[in-house]
Short mmCIF file of C-alpha atoms in Angstrom, two decimals:
data_model
loop_
_atom_site.label_atom_id
_atom_site.label_comp_id
_atom_site.label_asym_id
_atom_site.label_seq_id
_atom_site.Cartn_x
_atom_site.Cartn_y
_atom_site.Cartn_z
CA MET A 176 52.46 34.04 123.27
CA SER A 177 51.09 36.66 125.66
CA GLN A 178 47.40 37.42 125.15
CA ASN A 179 48.18 41.09 125.89
CA ASN A 180 50.51 41.22 122.88
CA ILE A 181 47.93 39.56 120.62
CA ILE A 182 45.25 42.02 121.72
CA GLU A 183 47.54 45.02 121.27
CA SER A 184 48.72 43.87 117.85
CA LEU A 185 45.14 43.52 116.64
CA THR A 186 43.47 46.51 118.29
CA GLY A 187 46.30 48.99 118.90
CA LYS A 188 45.23 49.08 122.56
CA THR A 189 46.45 47.22 125.62
CA THR A 190 44.06 45.07 127.68
CA ASN A 191 43.20 48.09 129.85
CA LYS A 192 42.10 49.90 126.65
CA HIS A 193 45.03 52.30 126.67
CA LYS A 194 47.81 52.93 124.19
CA SER A 195 51.03 51.16 125.00
CA ARG A 196 53.60 53.17 126.95
CA ILE A 197 56.41 51.35 125.13
CA PRO A 198 56.83 54.03 122.36
CA ALA A 199 57.43 56.64 125.09
CA LYS A 200 60.00 54.43 126.78
CA LEU A 201 61.75 53.70 123.48
CA ASP A 202 61.91 57.38 122.61
CA PHE A 203 63.32 58.24 126.04
CA LEU A 204 65.83 55.37 125.95
CA GLN A 205 67.03 56.33 122.48
CA SER A 206 67.82 59.80 123.78
CA ALA A 207 69.28 58.56 127.08
CA THR A 208 71.63 56.02 125.47
CA GLY A 209 72.65 58.59 122.86
CA LEU A 210 73.40 61.17 125.55
CA ILE A 211 75.53 58.72 127.55
CA LEU A 212 77.51 57.74 124.44
CA ALA A 213 77.95 61.35 123.32
CA LEU A 214 79.22 62.40 126.76
CA PHE A 215 81.53 59.39 126.76
CA ILE A 216 82.96 60.46 123.40
CA VAL A 217 83.38 64.07 124.56
CA PHE A 218 85.74 62.87 127.33
CA HIS A 219 87.24 59.90 125.46
CA LEU A 220 88.57 62.09 122.65
CA ILE A 221 90.09 64.52 125.15
CA PHE A 222 91.79 61.64 126.99
CA GLU A 223 93.13 59.95 123.86
CA SER A 224 94.52 63.26 122.63
CA SER A 225 96.74 63.37 125.74
CA ILE A 226 99.38 61.97 123.37
CA LEU A 227 99.69 65.54 122.05
CA LEU A 228 101.16 66.46 125.44
CA GLY A 229 103.69 63.65 125.24
CA LYS A 230 104.03 59.91 125.80
CA GLU A 231 104.29 60.39 129.58
CA SER A 232 100.88 62.11 129.74
CA MET A 233 99.20 59.41 127.68
CA TYR A 234 100.88 56.72 129.78
CA ALA A 235 99.78 58.38 133.03
CA LEU A 236 96.16 58.51 131.83
CA THR A 237 96.28 54.88 130.70
CA MET A 238 97.50 53.85 134.13
CA MET A 239 94.79 55.93 135.78
CA PHE A 240 92.09 54.15 133.78
CA GLU A 241 93.68 50.83 134.65
CA GLY A 242 93.03 51.73 138.29
CA GLU A 243 96.60 52.29 139.37
CA PHE A 244 95.45 54.57 142.16
CA PHE A 245 93.86 51.68 144.04
CA ILE A 246 95.61 48.58 142.58
CA GLU A 247 99.36 48.65 142.37
CA GLY A 248 100.41 48.61 138.73
CA GLY A 249 96.77 48.82 137.62
CA SER A 250 94.82 46.18 135.69
CA PRO A 251 93.55 46.31 132.09
CA ILE A 252 90.39 44.52 133.23
CA PHE A 253 88.88 47.90 134.13
CA ILE A 254 89.25 49.01 130.51
CA SER A 255 87.68 45.76 129.38
CA VAL A 256 84.70 46.20 131.70
CA LEU A 257 84.24 49.83 130.62
CA ALA A 258 84.38 48.79 126.94
CA MET A 259 81.79 46.09 127.64
CA VAL A 260 79.42 48.57 129.32
CA ILE A 261 79.84 51.08 126.46
CA PHE A 262 79.40 48.32 123.85
CA THR A 263 76.13 47.27 125.51
CA ILE A 264 74.81 50.85 125.49
CA PHE A 265 76.09 51.23 121.90
CA ILE A 266 74.15 48.17 120.72
CA ALA A 267 71.01 49.33 122.56
CA HIS A 268 71.29 52.78 121.00
CA ALA A 269 71.81 51.33 117.50
CA PHE A 270 68.77 49.09 117.95
CA LEU A 271 66.59 52.00 119.09
CA ALA A 272 67.85 54.50 116.49
CA MET A 273 67.37 52.07 113.60
CA ARG A 274 63.61 52.52 113.99
CA LYS A 275 63.93 55.94 112.37
CA PHE A 276 65.96 54.89 109.32
CA PRO A 277 64.20 54.87 105.93
CA SER A 278 63.25 51.22 105.60
CA SER A 279 62.30 50.80 101.93
CA TYR A 280 63.24 52.14 98.52
CA LYS A 281 60.11 54.29 98.49
CA GLU A 282 60.88 55.87 101.87
CA TYR A 283 64.53 56.45 101.01
CA MET A 284 63.80 57.89 97.58
CA ARG A 285 61.11 60.22 98.93
CA TYR A 286 63.29 61.37 101.83
CA ARG A 287 66.43 62.01 99.76
CA THR A 288 64.64 63.79 96.91
CA HIS A 289 62.76 65.93 99.40
CA ALA A 290 65.91 66.74 101.38
CA LYS A 291 67.93 67.64 98.29
CA LEU A 292 65.16 69.85 96.91
CA MET A 293 64.54 71.60 100.22
CA ASN A 294 68.21 71.95 101.20
CA HIS A 295 67.24 72.58 104.81
CA GLU A 296 70.18 72.51 107.19
CA ASP A 297 68.69 70.40 109.99
CA THR A 298 67.20 67.93 107.52
CA ASN A 299 70.63 67.60 105.90
CA LEU A 300 72.19 67.16 109.34
CA TRP A 301 69.96 64.15 109.87
CA PHE A 302 71.35 62.57 106.71
CA ILE A 303 74.83 63.05 108.16
CA GLN A 304 73.58 61.45 111.35
CA ILE A 305 72.07 58.35 109.75
CA SER A 306 75.07 57.92 107.40
CA SER A 307 77.60 58.25 110.22
CA GLY A 308 75.40 56.05 112.42
CA PHE A 309 75.39 53.37 109.75
CA MET A 310 79.20 53.53 109.51
CA LEU A 311 79.45 53.32 113.29
CA PHE A 312 77.59 49.99 113.29
CA PHE A 313 80.82 48.54 111.88
CA LEU A 314 83.61 50.92 112.88
CA GLY A 315 82.42 51.35 116.47
CA SER A 316 81.99 47.59 116.85
CA ILE A 317 85.55 46.90 115.66
CA HIS A 318 87.03 49.42 118.09
CA LEU A 319 84.90 48.43 121.07
CA TYR A 320 85.50 44.71 120.54
CA THR A 321 89.26 45.35 120.30
CA MET A 322 89.23 47.35 123.53
CA MET A 323 87.10 44.71 125.22
CA THR A 324 89.33 41.79 124.27
CA GLN A 325 92.77 43.44 124.15
CA PRO A 326 92.67 46.10 126.86
CA GLN A 327 96.33 45.48 127.65
CA ASN A 328 97.32 46.90 124.26
CA ILE A 329 96.78 50.51 125.21
CA GLY A 330 99.71 52.84 125.75
CA PRO A 331 102.00 55.23 123.88
CA PHE A 332 103.78 52.41 122.00
CA ALA A 333 101.05 49.72 122.04
CA SER A 334 98.38 52.07 120.63
CA SER A 335 100.81 53.51 118.08
CA ASP A 336 101.83 50.02 116.92
CA ARG A 337 98.16 49.08 116.55
CA ILE A 338 97.41 52.25 114.57
CA TYR A 339 100.50 52.21 112.33
CA SER A 340 101.96 48.70 112.08
CA ASP A 341 98.62 46.86 112.38
CA LEU A 342 97.21 49.19 109.70
CA MET A 343 94.30 50.32 111.82
CA TRP A 344 94.72 54.00 110.97
CA PRO A 345 92.24 54.07 108.04
CA MET A 346 89.63 52.54 110.32
CA TYR A 347 90.41 55.03 113.09
CA LEU A 348 90.30 57.98 110.69
CA MET A 349 86.83 56.98 109.48
CA LEU A 350 85.74 56.21 113.04
CA LEU A 351 86.98 59.59 114.26
CA VAL A 352 85.07 61.58 111.63
CA SER A 353 81.92 59.46 111.95
CA VAL A 354 81.79 59.52 115.72
CA ILE A 355 82.42 63.27 116.03
CA LEU A 356 79.77 64.14 113.44
CA HIS A 357 77.28 61.65 114.85
CA ALA A 358 77.76 62.79 118.44
CA ALA A 359 77.66 66.49 117.53
CA VAL A 360 74.47 66.27 115.48
CA GLY A 361 73.03 63.96 118.14
CA ILE A 362 73.69 66.42 120.97
CA TYR A 363 72.22 69.27 118.94
CA ARG A 364 69.10 67.25 118.18
CA LEU A 365 68.72 66.19 121.81
CA ILE A 366 68.76 69.86 122.78
CA VAL A 367 65.98 70.81 120.33
CA LYS A 368 64.07 67.57 120.79
CA TRP A 369 63.62 67.99 124.54
CA GLY A 370 63.66 71.79 124.59
CA TRP A 371 66.82 72.11 126.69
CA PHE A 372 68.24 75.64 126.82
CA ASP A 373 65.18 77.00 124.94
CA GLY A 374 65.09 79.98 127.30
CA LYS A 375 62.88 82.90 126.42
CA ASP A 376 63.89 82.91 122.75
CA ALA A 377 64.06 79.33 121.50
CA LYS A 378 64.82 80.39 117.90
CA ALA A 379 67.82 82.54 118.87
CA ASN A 380 69.11 79.94 121.31
CA ARG A 381 68.85 77.23 118.67
CA ILE A 382 71.11 79.28 116.36
CA ARG A 383 73.53 79.90 119.23
CA ASN A 384 73.59 76.22 120.23
CA LYS A 385 74.24 75.19 116.64
CA LYS A 386 77.18 77.60 116.42
CA ILE A 387 78.69 76.26 119.65
CA ILE A 388 78.35 72.69 118.40
CA LYS A 389 79.94 73.56 115.04
CA LEU A 390 82.92 75.06 116.90
CA ALA A 391 83.10 71.92 119.05
CA VAL A 392 83.18 69.78 115.89
CA ILE A 393 86.13 71.78 114.54
CA PHE A 394 87.93 71.50 117.90
CA TYR A 395 87.37 67.75 118.23
CA LEU A 396 88.28 67.04 114.60
CA ALA A 397 91.47 69.05 115.05
CA ILE A 398 92.61 67.32 118.24
CA GLY A 399 91.48 63.95 116.91
CA ILE A 400 93.35 64.22 113.60
CA PHE A 401 96.51 65.65 115.21
CA SER A 402 96.42 62.86 117.80
CA LEU A 403 96.05 60.24 115.08
CA LEU A 404 98.98 61.75 113.19
CA THR A 405 101.03 61.74 116.39
CA TYR A 406 100.23 58.07 117.05
CA MET A 407 101.20 57.29 113.44
CA LYS A 408 104.49 59.14 113.79
CA ILE A 409 105.28 57.25 117.01
CA GLY A 410 104.22 53.98 115.36
CA TYR A 411 106.41 54.71 112.32
CA ASP A 412 109.44 55.41 114.50
CA HIS A 413 108.68 52.36 116.64
CA GLN A 414 107.97 49.84 113.84
CA ASP A 415 111.32 48.06 114.24
CA ASN A 416 110.51 47.48 117.90
CA TYR A 417 106.91 46.43 117.34
CA GLY A 418 105.40 44.92 120.48
CA GLU A 419 107.76 46.62 122.89
CA ARG A 420 105.95 48.49 125.64
CA TYR A 421 106.51 52.01 126.86
CA HIS A 422 108.56 52.51 130.03
CA LEU A 423 108.49 55.61 132.12
CA PRO A 424 111.96 56.98 132.59
CA ASN A 425 113.53 55.24 135.65
CA LYS A 426 110.47 53.10 136.19
CA VAL A 427 109.62 49.52 135.26
CA GLU A 428 106.45 49.26 133.23
CA HIS A 429 103.68 46.86 134.24
CA ALA A 430 103.67 43.48 132.54
CA ASN A 431 101.61 43.20 129.36
CA MET B 282 63.43 98.45 84.97
CA SER B 283 61.44 95.25 84.79
CA ARG B 284 62.99 91.92 83.92
CA GLU B 285 61.84 88.65 82.45
CA ILE B 286 61.35 85.77 84.81
CA SER B 287 60.76 82.12 84.00
CA ILE B 288 58.48 79.93 86.06
CA THR B 289 58.59 76.17 85.66
CA ALA B 290 55.66 74.21 87.07
CA LEU B 291 54.75 70.55 87.29
CA LYS B 292 51.77 69.72 85.12
CA TYR B 293 49.87 66.54 85.83
CA ASN B 294 46.28 65.51 86.21
CA PRO B 295 46.10 62.17 88.04
CA SER B 296 42.37 61.82 87.30
CA ASN B 297 43.02 61.94 83.54
CA PRO B 298 44.46 58.60 82.31
CA LYS B 299 46.00 60.37 79.31
CA SER B 300 47.87 62.90 81.42
CA LYS B 301 51.63 62.40 81.82
CA PRO B 302 53.63 64.25 84.50
CA GLU B 303 55.79 66.93 82.85
CA PHE B 304 57.39 70.27 83.59
CA LYS B 305 56.29 73.33 81.67
CA THR B 306 58.17 76.64 81.64
CA TYR B 307 56.46 80.02 81.30
CA THR B 308 58.26 83.29 80.62
CA LEU B 309 56.69 86.53 81.74
CA GLU B 310 57.57 90.09 82.61
CA GLU B 311 58.02 90.87 86.28
CA THR B 312 55.97 93.75 87.62
CA PRO B 313 56.63 95.82 90.76
CA GLY B 314 55.60 93.99 93.97
CA MET B 315 54.78 90.85 92.03
CA THR B 316 54.02 87.84 94.21
CA LEU B 317 53.97 84.28 92.96
CA TYR B 318 50.21 84.35 93.29
CA ILE B 319 50.08 87.34 90.90
CA ALA B 320 52.54 85.67 88.53
CA LEU B 321 50.48 82.46 88.47
CA THR B 322 47.28 84.43 87.87
CA LYS B 323 48.99 86.17 84.95
CA ILE B 324 50.14 82.85 83.51
CA LYS B 325 46.68 81.33 83.89
CA SER B 326 44.95 84.32 82.29
CA THR B 327 47.39 84.96 79.45
CA ILE B 328 49.53 81.87 78.72
CA ASP B 329 48.05 78.62 80.01
CA HIS B 330 44.39 78.52 81.05
CA ASP B 331 44.82 74.88 81.99
CA LEU B 332 47.36 75.46 84.79
CA SER B 333 45.81 74.73 88.20
CA SER B 334 46.77 76.23 91.54
CA ASP B 335 44.81 77.16 94.66
CA PHE B 336 44.19 80.47 96.35
CA VAL B 337 41.50 82.23 98.37
CA CYS B 338 42.58 85.20 100.47
CA ARG B 339 45.76 86.42 98.71
CA ALA B 340 46.96 87.75 102.08
CA GLY B 341 48.64 84.87 103.91
CA ILE B 342 45.57 84.14 106.00
CA CYS B 343 43.75 81.22 104.40
CA GLY B 344 46.74 78.94 103.73
CA ALA B 345 45.35 77.71 100.42
CA CYS B 346 48.23 78.68 98.14
CA GLY B 347 50.98 76.54 99.66
CA MET B 348 53.40 75.05 97.15
CA VAL B 349 57.04 74.07 96.87
CA VAL B 350 59.02 77.03 95.54
CA ASN B 351 62.59 76.26 94.48
CA GLY B 352 62.49 73.29 96.84
CA LYS B 353 61.04 75.05 99.85
CA PRO B 354 57.42 74.99 101.03
CA ARG B 355 56.02 78.52 100.85
CA LEU B 356 52.80 80.45 100.38
CA ALA B 357 52.52 81.82 96.83
CA CYS B 358 50.78 84.95 98.06
CA LYS B 359 53.56 85.78 100.52
CA THR B 360 56.43 85.07 98.14
CA LEU B 361 57.79 87.92 96.04
CA THR B 362 59.31 87.06 92.68
CA THR B 363 62.14 89.48 93.55
CA ASP B 364 63.19 86.96 96.24
CA PHE B 365 64.82 85.06 93.36
CA PRO B 366 67.60 87.19 91.87
CA GLU B 367 68.23 84.78 89.01
CA GLY B 368 64.61 85.07 87.93
CA LYS B 369 64.12 81.30 87.71
CA ILE B 370 61.41 79.79 89.83
CA ASP B 371 60.50 76.08 90.00
CA LEU B 372 57.10 75.19 91.38
CA LEU B 373 55.88 71.83 92.67
CA PRO B 374 52.72 70.80 94.47
CA LEU B 375 53.05 70.22 98.22
CA PRO B 376 54.15 66.63 98.86
CA THR B 377 52.35 64.43 101.44
CA PHE B 378 48.90 65.66 100.29
CA PRO B 379 46.79 64.07 97.56
CA LEU B 380 47.48 65.75 94.22
CA ILE B 381 44.39 67.17 92.53
CA LYS B 382 46.06 68.70 89.48
CA ASP B 383 49.33 70.55 88.71
CA LEU B 384 50.01 72.70 91.79
CA SER B 385 46.67 72.05 93.44
CA VAL B 386 46.55 69.58 96.34
CA ASP B 387 43.85 68.45 98.77
CA THR B 388 45.00 69.73 102.15
CA GLY B 389 41.40 69.99 103.35
CA SER B 390 40.70 66.27 103.69
CA TRP B 391 44.08 65.73 105.36
CA MET B 392 43.43 68.52 107.88
CA LYS B 393 39.91 67.27 108.58
CA ASN B 394 41.21 63.77 109.29
CA MET B 395 43.95 65.21 111.49
CA SER B 396 41.44 67.31 113.43
CA VAL B 397 39.26 64.28 114.09
CA ARG B 398 42.26 62.16 115.00
CA VAL B 399 43.63 64.57 117.62
CA GLN B 400 40.11 65.57 118.73
CA SER B 401 40.77 69.16 117.93
CA TRP B 402 38.10 70.65 120.12
CA ILE B 403 37.49 71.61 123.75
CA VAL B 404 36.53 68.65 125.91
CA ALA B 405 34.98 69.76 129.18
CA ASN B 406 33.42 67.53 131.83
CA GLU B 407 31.21 70.22 133.30
CA VAL B 408 28.10 71.77 131.80
CA THR B 409 28.55 75.47 131.11
CA ASP B 410 26.09 77.73 132.85
CA ILE B 411 25.81 80.68 130.47
CA SER B 412 23.95 82.75 133.09
CA LYS B 413 27.18 83.01 135.11
CA ILE B 414 30.39 84.83 134.34
CA GLU B 415 32.84 82.40 132.84
CA LYS B 416 35.97 81.30 134.64
CA VAL B 417 38.86 83.71 134.65
CA VAL B 418 41.77 82.77 132.43
CA GLU B 419 45.14 84.34 133.11
CA PRO B 420 46.00 86.74 130.25
CA SER B 421 49.40 85.07 129.78
CA VAL B 422 47.72 81.66 129.39
CA ALA B 423 45.14 83.10 126.99
CA GLU B 424 47.96 84.65 124.96
CA ASP B 425 49.73 81.27 124.77
CA VAL B 426 46.54 79.63 123.51
CA PHE B 427 45.86 82.40 120.99
CA GLU B 428 49.45 82.18 119.78
CA LEU B 429 48.99 78.51 118.82
CA ASP B 430 45.53 79.26 117.42
CA ARG B 431 47.18 81.37 114.71
CA CYS B 432 47.85 78.19 112.71
CA ILE B 433 46.20 78.51 109.29
CA GLU B 434 46.54 74.80 108.38
CA CYS B 435 48.41 75.62 105.19
CA GLY B 436 50.28 72.29 105.37
CA LEU B 437 53.76 73.77 104.86
CA CYS B 438 54.96 72.17 108.10
CA VAL B 439 53.81 68.75 106.88
CA ALA B 440 55.29 69.29 103.41
CA GLY B 441 58.67 70.17 104.95
CA CYS B 442 58.69 67.24 107.37
CA SER B 443 60.94 64.26 106.60
CA THR B 444 58.90 61.96 108.84
CA ALA B 445 55.68 62.89 107.01
CA ILE B 446 57.45 62.39 103.68
CA MET B 447 58.43 58.85 104.66
CA ARG B 448 55.47 57.84 106.84
CA GLU B 449 52.10 58.96 105.60
CA ASP B 450 50.31 58.33 108.93
CA PHE B 451 52.46 60.85 110.81
CA VAL B 452 50.27 63.48 112.47
CA GLY B 453 52.64 66.35 111.59
CA ALA B 454 53.55 69.52 113.44
CA VAL B 455 50.10 70.94 112.73
CA GLY B 456 48.51 68.06 114.69
CA LEU B 457 51.01 68.26 117.55
CA ASN B 458 50.48 72.02 117.70
CA ARG B 459 46.77 71.40 117.98
CA VAL B 460 47.19 69.05 120.93
CA ALA B 461 49.58 71.52 122.61
CA ARG B 462 46.97 74.25 122.14
CA PHE B 463 44.26 72.28 123.95
CA SER B 464 46.59 70.94 126.61
CA ILE B 465 47.39 74.48 127.79
CA ASP B 466 43.81 75.70 127.51
CA PRO B 467 42.24 75.71 131.00
CA HIS B 468 38.77 75.24 129.46
CA ASP B 469 39.84 71.76 128.36
CA THR B 470 39.65 69.18 131.15
CA ARG B 471 41.57 66.43 129.36
CA THR B 472 44.57 65.01 131.22
CA ASP B 473 47.98 64.13 129.83
CA GLU B 474 46.82 60.48 129.83
CA ASP B 475 43.95 61.50 127.54
CA PHE B 476 46.31 63.32 125.17
CA TYR B 477 48.64 60.31 125.20
CA GLU B 478 45.79 58.26 123.73
CA LEU B 479 45.77 60.69 120.78
CA ILE B 480 49.47 61.16 120.02
CA GLY B 481 51.39 58.69 122.20
CA ASP B 482 52.90 56.56 119.42
CA ASP B 483 55.34 56.60 116.50
CA ASP B 484 52.71 58.19 114.24
CA GLY B 485 52.35 60.94 116.82
CA ILE B 486 54.80 62.75 119.08
CA PHE B 487 57.39 59.94 119.12
CA GLY B 488 57.58 59.90 115.31
CA CYS B 489 58.85 63.50 115.27
CA MET B 490 62.61 63.53 114.63
CA SER B 491 63.04 67.22 115.53
CA LEU B 492 64.44 68.24 112.16
CA LEU B 493 62.43 71.46 112.51
CA ALA B 494 61.70 72.14 108.86
CA CYS B 495 58.18 72.72 110.23
CA GLU B 496 59.35 75.61 112.40
CA ASP B 497 61.65 77.01 109.72
CA HIS B 498 58.97 77.08 107.00
CA CYS B 499 55.92 78.05 109.06
CA PRO B 500 54.54 81.24 107.42
CA LYS B 501 53.01 82.29 110.75
CA ASN B 502 56.24 81.78 112.73
CA LEU B 503 54.54 79.52 115.25
CA PRO B 504 56.76 78.28 118.12
CA LEU B 505 56.61 74.68 116.88
CA GLN B 506 60.08 73.75 118.16
CA SER B 507 59.31 74.58 121.78
CA LYS B 508 55.72 73.35 121.72
CA ILE B 509 56.59 69.95 120.24
CA ALA B 510 59.34 69.60 122.86
CA TYR B 511 56.81 70.61 125.52
CA MET B 512 54.37 67.88 124.40
CA ARG B 513 57.17 65.31 124.18
CA ARG B 514 58.26 66.05 127.76
CA LYS B 515 54.67 65.68 128.95
CA MET B 516 53.94 62.50 126.98
CA VAL B 517 57.10 60.70 128.04
CA LYS B 518 56.12 61.16 131.68
CA VAL B 519 52.65 59.60 131.27
#
């Protein structure tokens, strides 16, 4: 056991008689990992909703992420590596954010009673954030692990089969709602937490930023739900050919 | 035409072993321009002499009459009864502060401890020579300092704060505002490293979750959102 740790745990000071810089680093890392994940989701949901433009569009994007532009036919390993990187950041973020959760009956009871009595919007938003964050521990892990271990099963038919025939749609519906709410509230709180876009009138800009984020939530929920319905429709139509992969017209699809 | 309003208040005396926490409802006639402070004074003088609540200035300056009004932390002297169209008002003592009795809490000891903890005073390394004209301070900087000095330590920011509700050692927006005030004051020679020693932990700036009930309930409209963010940016760079 490090003597530095023993001294700090007993005195609250490091050996050079200063407060530890670790809380600052943890606070920064919580925000940084959250920002990376939120930005990832912002683009991920746009990409996955390419199915709304047709199977060809979704297939073209899948091939792009499989690196078709520099490896002929692409390789799902790139998806796997990306999922692994995101999963690592996801776990780090969950670990850091958990520090803020109510950790006992007394804390939870005091917080919830206070929040319900006060009915303050940002305080209520935090409850949405911790609830959705808690759900994401499980839902996000299922999705990321699936993408990490079965990256070849992405495509207009493969994804639709997974969603419809493999009965993953309830999980994806809950994941969609949780991740959009969590990311939206998270981005809003990052903005106020670090004073981004405060400008000359921080109060007015906070109201404006909140409105923009609410509109973004509606937009992302709409494209997310319509995409999910589209995947389910394709999966329903394709259930008798479960496992068959999508082929571009007049082109042989890569081996899966 | 005046109307009847009903005010329900928590009644409890923790120092009396026989006292049991209960809610008591008082009905009274609303008068023009009636504030909660006036309503409480009327209740205490005509209905229940035993009801306790604090006040001093009656003008939103002293910060003594903070309480939870229909769930929200407010000053009784700045709250009109006409703000509640249904005429029903529920009063609770401010949470996070030791309860003295009914609606009366001890914010004073809390604020004193906070002031000592964040060293809420000018720290200067040089001896002031009063025979010389003091150093010039830019008017814009002086205005920034005076702006934060408007805090009346009413405790509403602490009572609205979810972190303070859960973690009793949290320094609160009032404490972070104090540190921000001295960090921008050119008379104070403390460095960011010095301020980090005061608030650089999860009971200080890194415990704040930016839920901003402090800013939204501050009766003096202090720029707590931007000043807490300002201190966080400084402290994370130390």
